[in-house]
XYZ file of C-alpha atoms in Angstrom:
368
model
C 0.000 0.000 0.000
C 1.372 3.384 -0.864
C 0.675 4.768 2.589
C 4.339 4.704 3.405
C 5.828 5.720 0.085
C 8.715 8.077 0.398
C 9.065 11.604 -0.402
C 10.179 14.082 -3.180
C 11.792 17.864 -3.949
C 10.334 20.027 -1.354
C 9.468 23.379 -0.193
C 8.669 24.160 3.289
C 7.654 26.831 5.636
C 7.487 27.037 9.338
C 8.925 24.268 11.474
C 9.978 24.219 14.953
C 9.939 22.096 17.909
C 10.836 22.661 21.368
C 13.285 21.525 23.848
C 13.984 21.540 27.435
C 17.073 20.578 29.397
C 20.617 21.171 28.341
C 23.251 19.619 30.606
C 22.896 18.303 34.139
C 24.226 21.604 35.481
C 21.539 23.746 33.790
C 18.709 21.230 33.838
C 16.976 23.089 36.622
C 16.744 26.155 34.401
C 15.554 24.433 31.237
C 12.032 24.964 29.946
C 10.188 22.202 28.174
C 8.450 22.795 24.866
C 6.469 20.697 22.438
C 6.822 19.026 19.069
C 6.951 21.571 16.301
C 7.692 24.369 18.732
C 10.729 26.127 20.134
C 12.582 27.257 23.181
C 13.923 30.717 23.786
C 15.440 32.397 26.772
C 14.205 35.718 28.031
C 15.915 37.640 25.245
C 15.039 35.009 22.609
C 18.699 34.352 21.997
C 18.516 30.558 21.939
C 16.131 28.513 19.824
C 15.450 24.872 19.187
C 13.520 23.917 16.093
C 12.773 20.837 14.144
C 10.381 18.571 12.387
C 10.339 15.919 15.054
C 10.692 15.278 18.655
C 14.412 15.580 19.004
C 14.881 19.294 18.630
C 17.078 20.871 21.270
C 18.990 23.954 22.102
C 22.326 24.636 23.578
C 22.026 25.992 27.046
C 24.569 28.789 26.635
C 23.444 32.392 26.562
C 24.839 34.408 23.684
C 25.620 38.048 23.287
C 23.742 40.464 21.028
C 20.737 38.111 20.814
C 22.517 35.889 18.309
C 20.695 32.684 17.537
C 22.407 29.513 18.597
C 21.960 26.352 16.552
C 18.717 24.447 16.015
C 18.245 20.770 15.624
C 16.272 19.607 12.611
C 15.554 15.902 12.403
C 14.172 14.246 9.289
C 11.549 12.024 10.776
C 7.903 12.585 9.969
C 6.490 11.474 13.282
C 7.347 13.304 16.454
C 8.971 11.185 19.128
C 9.833 13.500 21.966
C 10.930 17.076 21.709
C 13.271 16.910 24.688
C 16.822 15.715 24.540
C 20.212 16.778 25.760
C 22.469 19.208 23.970
C 25.660 20.904 25.055
C 28.113 23.381 23.643
C 31.833 23.280 24.311
C 33.532 26.451 25.471
C 35.598 26.999 22.351
C 35.859 25.638 18.834
C 35.040 22.278 17.365
C 32.182 20.064 16.350
C 28.991 19.732 18.375
C 25.742 17.881 17.934
C 23.643 14.841 18.730
C 24.052 11.194 17.745
C 21.448 8.578 18.513
C 19.608 5.417 17.577
C 16.042 4.175 18.015
C 13.575 1.428 17.217
C 9.938 1.817 16.130
C 7.205 -0.825 16.134
C 4.023 0.089 14.244
C 1.554 -2.772 14.722
C -1.947 -3.199 13.240
C -4.375 -5.535 14.983
C -7.799 -6.748 13.847
C -10.517 -8.808 15.501
C -9.541 -11.532 13.031
C -5.873 -11.872 13.980
C -4.984 -13.540 10.668
C -5.152 -10.027 9.177
C -2.609 -8.565 11.605
C 0.596 -6.979 10.364
C 2.950 -4.101 10.877
C 6.370 -2.601 10.418
C 9.593 -2.704 12.425
C 12.085 0.133 11.930
C 15.622 0.463 13.238
C 17.146 3.919 12.887
C 20.770 2.914 13.263
C 22.239 6.417 12.981
C 20.553 9.763 13.652
C 23.187 12.461 13.541
C 22.825 16.224 13.663
C 26.015 18.305 13.631
C 27.205 21.890 13.685
C 30.630 23.538 13.796
C 31.653 26.760 15.505
C 33.430 27.871 12.334
C 30.090 27.797 10.451
C 27.624 29.729 12.624
C 23.983 29.182 11.735
C 24.608 26.114 9.570
C 23.712 22.539 10.478
C 24.277 19.164 8.823
C 22.826 15.723 9.326
C 22.671 12.098 8.302
C 19.962 9.509 8.866
C 20.108 5.764 8.185
C 17.252 3.355 8.875
C 15.980 -0.077 7.923
C 12.272 -0.942 7.726
C 10.917 -4.504 7.734
C 7.239 -5.154 7.036
C 5.671 -8.240 8.579
C 2.423 -10.192 8.759
C 1.087 -11.500 12.053
C 1.765 -9.878 15.418
C 5.159 -8.481 16.326
C 5.723 -11.268 18.854
C 5.002 -13.953 16.208
C 5.576 -12.536 12.748
C 6.625 -13.452 9.212
C 8.798 -10.780 7.617
C 8.269 -9.704 4.033
C 9.596 -6.594 2.284
C 12.617 -4.608 3.488
C 13.479 -0.973 2.881
C 16.794 0.769 3.613
C 16.706 4.568 3.860
C 19.683 6.922 3.640
C 19.302 10.697 3.921
C 21.725 13.613 4.131
C 20.686 17.205 4.697
C 22.050 20.689 5.204
C 20.249 23.709 6.602
C 20.660 27.368 7.523
C 19.126 29.103 10.527
C 18.224 32.802 10.404
C 16.972 35.100 13.122
C 13.913 37.317 12.873
C 11.540 39.076 15.285
C 11.420 37.017 18.497
C 12.181 33.850 16.624
C 13.968 32.073 13.812
C 13.355 30.702 10.362
C 15.345 28.291 8.272
C 15.844 26.604 4.926
C 16.812 22.963 4.552
C 17.779 20.823 1.549
C 17.727 17.034 1.701
C 18.833 14.252 -0.629
C 18.335 10.542 -0.103
C 17.644 7.076 -1.449
C 15.352 4.161 -0.604
C 16.009 0.570 -1.579
C 12.363 -0.560 -1.760
C 11.360 1.942 -4.432
C 14.852 2.103 -5.993
C 14.489 5.875 -6.204
C 16.344 8.932 -5.063
C 14.485 11.821 -3.476
C 15.036 15.503 -2.923
C 13.359 17.925 -0.542
C 13.233 21.656 0.033
C 11.835 22.757 3.367
C 11.072 26.052 5.060
C 10.387 26.268 8.767
C 10.053 28.954 11.397
C 9.023 29.869 14.928
C 8.238 32.997 16.872
C 7.326 33.824 20.440
C 4.681 36.539 20.549
C 4.638 36.908 24.324
C 6.047 35.099 27.338
C 2.974 32.825 27.144
C 2.184 32.403 23.424
C 4.355 31.058 20.616
C 3.769 29.738 17.106
C 5.836 27.476 14.870
C 5.517 25.214 11.872
C 6.960 23.887 8.633
C 6.065 23.130 5.054
C 8.008 21.082 2.511
C 7.790 19.718 -1.001
C 9.481 16.565 -2.209
C 10.090 15.016 -5.586
C 10.884 11.390 -6.391
C 11.590 10.507 -10.044
C 10.808 7.269 -11.831
C 13.025 4.332 -10.929
C 15.142 2.487 -13.481
C 13.090 -0.706 -13.336
C 12.053 -1.725 -16.841
C 8.322 -1.707 -17.508
C 7.622 0.386 -14.424
C 4.383 2.294 -15.005
C 4.809 4.201 -11.737
C 6.434 7.360 -13.097
C 7.125 9.804 -10.258
C 5.936 11.007 -6.873
C 5.172 14.527 -5.608
C 4.603 15.216 -1.908
C 3.641 18.243 0.162
C 3.376 18.350 3.943
C 2.679 21.137 6.416
C 2.135 21.388 10.165
C 1.674 24.682 12.023
C 1.522 24.691 15.816
C 0.324 27.017 18.549
C 1.485 26.793 22.165
C 0.425 28.393 25.427
C 2.890 28.206 28.312
C 1.029 28.005 31.606
C 4.270 28.297 33.586
C 7.941 27.453 32.961
C 7.255 23.761 33.632
C 3.860 23.267 31.945
C 2.493 24.052 28.496
C -0.439 23.317 26.172
C -0.310 22.971 22.391
C -2.391 22.240 19.296
C -1.007 21.070 15.934
C -3.111 20.765 12.755
C -1.444 18.651 10.056
C -2.028 18.147 6.322
C -0.196 16.066 3.710
C -0.787 15.450 -0.001
C 0.934 12.968 -2.293
C 0.520 12.306 -6.016
C 1.764 9.115 -7.628
C 1.952 9.693 -11.381
C 1.094 6.558 -13.366
C 1.534 5.784 -17.045
C -2.063 4.617 -17.303
C -5.250 4.150 -15.244
C -5.009 7.599 -13.663
C -2.829 9.121 -10.977
C -3.125 8.017 -7.362
C -3.687 10.709 -4.721
C -3.238 10.347 -0.977
C -4.539 13.061 1.356
C -4.262 13.006 5.122
C -5.223 15.514 7.787
C -5.170 15.313 11.571
C -5.352 17.528 14.644
C -3.252 16.856 17.746
C -3.694 18.593 21.109
C -1.696 17.954 24.233
C 0.290 19.154 27.202
C 3.899 18.800 28.305
C 5.301 18.756 31.832
C 8.842 19.071 33.163
C 9.367 17.098 36.375
C 13.145 17.639 36.573
C 14.839 15.642 35.246
C 11.956 13.579 33.829
C 10.186 15.187 30.853
C 6.714 13.971 29.847
C 3.805 14.760 27.565
C 0.277 13.511 26.924
C -1.694 14.079 23.715
C -4.917 13.144 21.900
C -6.104 13.636 18.339
C -8.193 12.565 15.364
C -7.795 12.495 11.592
C -8.559 10.963 8.217
C -6.340 9.326 5.579
C -7.675 8.684 2.059
C -6.120 7.188 -1.101
C -8.041 7.341 -4.375
C -7.783 7.397 -8.176
C -7.620 11.013 -9.304
C -9.223 10.102 -12.661
C -12.124 8.372 -10.906
C -12.563 9.556 -7.332
C -15.179 6.926 -6.622
C -12.370 4.361 -6.898
C -11.142 4.423 -3.297
C -8.090 2.360 -2.411
C -8.054 3.295 1.270
C -10.147 5.480 3.552
C -9.455 5.451 7.275
C -10.889 7.662 10.002
C -8.981 7.444 13.268
C -8.633 8.680 16.850
C -5.522 8.366 18.977
C -4.045 8.945 22.415
C -0.371 8.885 23.298
C 2.359 9.812 25.755
C 6.089 10.518 25.635
C 8.869 10.514 28.216
C 12.546 11.445 28.300
C 15.091 10.861 31.065
C 18.856 11.519 31.322
C 20.751 8.318 32.100
C 23.991 10.231 32.605
C 24.949 13.839 31.934
C 24.768 13.859 28.118
C 23.033 10.554 27.435
C 19.243 10.518 27.339
C 16.715 7.712 26.985
C 13.371 8.607 25.411
C 10.222 6.814 24.334
C 6.683 7.129 23.065
C 3.556 4.995 23.063
C 0.467 5.770 20.988
C -2.787 3.820 20.646
C -4.707 4.572 17.439
C -8.218 3.307 16.653
C -9.195 3.227 12.973
C -12.319 2.467 10.940
C -11.291 1.767 7.341
C -12.467 0.477 3.983
C -11.094 0.315 0.442
C -9.549 -1.964 -2.164
C -6.140 -2.026 -0.455
C -7.230 -2.705 3.115
C -9.500 -4.782 5.283
C -12.888 -3.289 6.039
C -13.787 -2.686 9.650
C -12.177 -1.577 12.904
C -8.536 -2.005 13.879
C -6.247 -0.624 16.533
C -2.596 0.300 16.160
C -0.156 0.189 19.090
C 2.825 2.349 18.098
C 5.999 2.236 20.205
C 9.326 4.067 20.066
C 12.394 3.582 22.259
C 15.554 5.571 21.583
C 18.795 6.815 23.041
C 20.755 9.961 22.214
C 24.169 11.333 23.117
C 25.006 15.037 22.907
C 28.450 16.594 22.702
């Protein structure tokens, strides 16, 4: 099913995510934020932005309100926005390196229909150098294995290896930051390369209210497989976010999301996938434990653009989830997420009826 097809050249606007906690020494002063949001000190001189839950800031204050570096991860789904970051006193390379596993299971009343996907992100690296202020670089490598049955008793089928490299530039503007990012990558399952252009940004209006978000476009050309009638893919995704900070240790947020993908085919009409969802939640800093709780609902639909009555997949869903992050030692942090999603679906590419999806992430990250 093309639900998990991979992306193309992109343009993007507004992204940001928040962070809390720097090193053990300044943990008591850190303020927790939310996915797709940011963190700033009183003079808005430090910001953490990103497209997923591992955005962080350095804890150092800077002179003249200069923006420090932001972390931009490439993942689509937020994990946890809190992690550890640190900045050395002088010179050199800084950043975050981590690894994680994801289990995305789908369970039906008839368990012979069960299936899912196991993903191992072997390397998640985000880097910056003091000689290149405002610039960041990254690399992401992951392997996905689809399976039938339950995760505890499964038969593996297709495998996909993903490699991505990206470079971005952070710029400061009124009470916030904006950035541009370019990504290139490959995927073994589709035998395609992909390119993305993204714009993101964040701004704090007051001490209580802040806004952030991103938008990107991707392009994926036709693969070299002979006789392949699947020509190319175009993808757009956007997610603004609004946050209200109740106090330095507690905040509320809402994030509407929309994505659109077109699969160009040689015949039979193009395939369109549209998905929207709304997520609302709260985060809480317990020092040093960082947690969040969220709920949401949405709809995902795949259809033939030449004949919209030909529906391949239509799923309406509700979900509830929680995240947590805890420092094992000074610069090493363990984080995780669990989400339960309940879906009613129909279509030519899926089973008709109700299913539920337990989604689990466990990861570790080191900052230097």
